[in-house]
PDB file of C-alpha atoms in Angstrom:
ATOM      1  CA  UNK A   1      43.137  35.635  30.411  1.00  0.00           C
ATOM      2  CA  UNK A   2      41.973  35.583  26.814  1.00  0.00           C
ATOM      3  CA  UNK A   3      43.346  32.060  26.315  1.00  0.00           C
ATOM      4  CA  UNK A   4      41.287  30.690  29.291  1.00  0.00           C
ATOM      5  CA  UNK A   5      38.206  32.510  28.211  1.00  0.00           C
ATOM      6  CA  UNK A   6      38.551  31.012  24.794  1.00  0.00           C
ATOM      7  CA  UNK A   7      38.901  27.493  26.225  1.00  0.00           C
ATOM      8  CA  UNK A   8      35.875  28.058  28.504  1.00  0.00           C
ATOM      9  CA  UNK A   9      33.857  29.380  25.510  1.00  0.00           C
ATOM     10  CA  UNK A  10      34.998  26.423  23.371  1.00  0.00           C
ATOM     11  CA  UNK A  11      33.983  23.963  26.215  1.00  0.00           C
ATOM     12  CA  UNK A  12      30.634  25.630  26.762  1.00  0.00           C
ATOM     13  CA  UNK A  13      29.962  25.675  23.071  1.00  0.00           C
ATOM     14  CA  UNK A  14      30.935  22.036  22.597  1.00  0.00           C
ATOM     15  CA  UNK A  15      28.613  21.203  25.588  1.00  0.00           C
ATOM     16  CA  UNK A  16      25.721  23.114  24.101  1.00  0.00           C
ATOM     17  CA  UNK A  17      26.246  21.398  20.854  1.00  0.00           C
ATOM     18  CA  UNK A  18      26.225  17.938  22.510  1.00  0.00           C
ATOM     19  CA  UNK A  19      23.037  18.767  24.379  1.00  0.00           C
ATOM     20  CA  UNK A  20      21.429  19.984  21.194  1.00  0.00           C
ATOM     21  CA  UNK A  21      22.409  16.835  19.399  1.00  0.00           C
ATOM     22  CA  UNK A  22      21.189  14.682  22.249  1.00  0.00           C
ATOM     23  CA  UNK A  23      17.772  16.534  22.246  1.00  0.00           C
ATOM     24  CA  UNK A  24      17.525  16.101  18.530  1.00  0.00           C
ATOM     25  CA  UNK A  25      18.342  12.307  18.749  1.00  0.00           C
ATOM     26  CA  UNK A  26      15.789  11.947  21.451  1.00  0.00           C
ATOM     27  CA  UNK A  27      13.131  13.679  19.421  1.00  0.00           C
ATOM     28  CA  UNK A  28      13.981  11.638  16.435  1.00  0.00           C
ATOM     29  CA  UNK A  29      13.686   8.424  18.437  1.00  0.00           C
ATOM     30  CA  UNK A  30      10.335   9.631  19.908  1.00  0.00           C
ATOM     31  CA  UNK A  31       9.000  10.492  16.461  1.00  0.00           C
ATOM     32  CA  UNK A  32      10.101   7.107  15.012  1.00  0.00           C
ATOM     33  CA  UNK A  33       8.269   5.362  17.930  1.00  0.00           C
ATOM     34  CA  UNK A  34       5.198   7.346  17.251  1.00  0.00           C
ATOM     35  CA  UNK A  35       5.358   6.586  13.470  1.00  0.00           C
ATOM     36  CA  UNK A  36       5.730   2.840  14.369  1.00  0.00           C
ATOM     37  CA  UNK A  37       2.622   3.013  16.538  1.00  0.00           C
ATOM     38  CA  UNK A  38       0.738   4.573  13.841  1.00  0.00           C
ATOM     39  CA  UNK A  39       1.872   1.842  11.370  1.00  0.00           C
ATOM     40  CA  UNK A  40       0.923  -0.788  13.887  1.00  0.00           C
ATOM     41  CA  UNK A  41      -2.594   0.804  14.325  1.00  0.00           C
ATOM     42  CA  UNK A  42      -3.116   0.909  10.541  1.00  0.00           C
ATOM     43  CA  UNK A  43      -2.054  -2.812  10.174  1.00  0.00           C
ATOM     44  CA  UNK A  44      -4.414  -3.834  13.025  1.00  0.00           C
ATOM     45  CA  UNK A  45      -7.271  -1.867  11.377  1.00  0.00           C
ATOM     46  CA  UNK A  46      -6.672  -3.309   7.964  1.00  0.00           C
ATOM     47  CA  UNK A  47      -6.584  -6.808   9.536  1.00  0.00           C
ATOM     48  CA  UNK A  48      -9.936  -6.026  11.269  1.00  0.00           C
ATOM     49  CA  UNK A  49     -11.446  -4.798   8.034  1.00  0.00           C
ATOM     50  CA  UNK A  50     -10.322  -8.021   6.193  1.00  0.00           C
ATOM     51  CA  UNK A  51     -11.638 -10.181   8.995  1.00  0.00           C
ATOM     52  CA  UNK A  52     -15.019  -8.451   8.974  1.00  0.00           C
ATOM     53  CA  UNK A  53     -15.217  -8.634   5.153  1.00  0.00           C
ATOM     54  CA  UNK A  54     -14.271 -12.391   5.226  1.00  0.00           C
ATOM     55  CA  UNK A  55     -16.614 -13.213   8.011  1.00  0.00           C
ATOM     56  CA  UNK A  56     -19.499 -11.505   6.127  1.00  0.00           C
ATOM     57  CA  UNK A  57     -18.675 -12.233   2.423  1.00  0.00           C
ATOM     58  CA  UNK A  58     -16.117 -14.938   2.475  1.00  0.00           C
ATOM     59  CA  UNK A  59     -18.518 -17.519   1.113  1.00  0.00           C
ATOM     60  CA  UNK A  60     -19.485 -15.365  -1.708  1.00  0.00           C
ATOM     61  CA  UNK A  61     -16.772 -12.584  -2.095  1.00  0.00           C
ATOM     62  CA  UNK A  62     -16.664  -9.905  -4.817  1.00  0.00           C
ATOM     63  CA  UNK A  63     -14.492 -10.931  -7.741  1.00  0.00           C
ATOM     64  CA  UNK A  64     -11.695  -8.665  -6.493  1.00  0.00           C
ATOM     65  CA  UNK A  65     -11.386 -10.821  -3.211  1.00  0.00           C
ATOM     66  CA  UNK A  66     -11.967 -14.255  -4.535  1.00  0.00           C
ATOM     67  CA  UNK A  67      -8.329 -15.211  -4.593  1.00  0.00           C
ATOM     68  CA  UNK A  68      -7.628 -13.890  -1.047  1.00  0.00           C
ATOM     69  CA  UNK A  69     -10.815 -15.559   0.379  1.00  0.00           C
ATOM     70  CA  UNK A  70      -9.883 -18.906  -1.219  1.00  0.00           C
ATOM     71  CA  UNK A  71      -6.442 -18.741   0.309  1.00  0.00           C
ATOM     72  CA  UNK A  72      -7.834 -17.936   3.810  1.00  0.00           C
ATOM     73  CA  UNK A  73     -10.303 -20.920   3.466  1.00  0.00           C
ATOM     74  CA  UNK A  74      -7.466 -23.287   2.378  1.00  0.00           C
ATOM     75  CA  UNK A  75      -5.244 -22.072   5.226  1.00  0.00           C
ATOM     76  CA  UNK A  76      -8.033 -22.568   7.756  1.00  0.00           C
ATOM     77  CA  UNK A  77      -8.650 -26.085   6.376  1.00  0.00           C
ATOM     78  CA  UNK A  78      -4.894 -26.872   6.635  1.00  0.00           C
ATOM     79  CA  UNK A  79      -4.698 -25.617  10.075  1.00  0.00           C
ATOM     80  CA  UNK A  80      -7.619 -27.707  11.279  1.00  0.00           C
ATOM     81  CA  UNK A  81      -6.019 -30.721   9.728  1.00  0.00           C
ATOM     82  CA  UNK A  82      -2.702 -29.954  11.539  1.00  0.00           C
ATOM     83  CA  UNK A  83      -4.453 -29.403  14.766  1.00  0.00           C
ATOM     84  CA  UNK A  84      -6.209 -32.682  14.408  1.00  0.00           C
ATOM     85  CA  UNK A  85      -2.775 -34.437  13.856  1.00  0.00           C
ATOM     86  CA  UNK A  86      -1.251 -32.594  16.847  1.00  0.00           C
ATOM     87  CA  UNK A  87      -4.168 -33.714  19.070  1.00  0.00           C
ATOM     88  CA  UNK A  88      -3.709 -37.262  17.884  1.00  0.00           C
ATOM     89  CA  UNK A  89       0.045 -37.314  18.796  1.00  0.00           C
ATOM     90  CA  UNK A  90      -0.772 -35.754  22.089  1.00  0.00           C
ATOM     91  CA  UNK A  91      -3.349 -38.313  22.963  1.00  0.00           C
ATOM     92  CA  UNK A  92      -1.400 -41.266  21.771  1.00  0.00           C
TER      93      UNK A  92
END
C-alpha cells in the first residue's frame, strides 16, 4: 500500500505545485496589467500638462521649453499644409 500512497502523494503534490504556479502567474499578469494602466495614466497626464502649458505659454515659453514649443508649432504648420493638400486632392 505504501507504493500507491507515495504515488498519490506525488500526484497531489504535483497538482498543488501546478495550482500554486498558475496562481502566481495569474497574479503576475494582473500586476503587470495594473502597472501598464498606471504607465498609461501617467503618459496621459504628462500629455495634458504639456498641452495646457503649450496652450497658455506656447507663444512665449520659458527658455527651458522654447525648443519643444517651436517643434510643436512647426509640426502644426506642416500638418495644416498636408491637410490642405489632402483636401485639394479629394476635391479634384
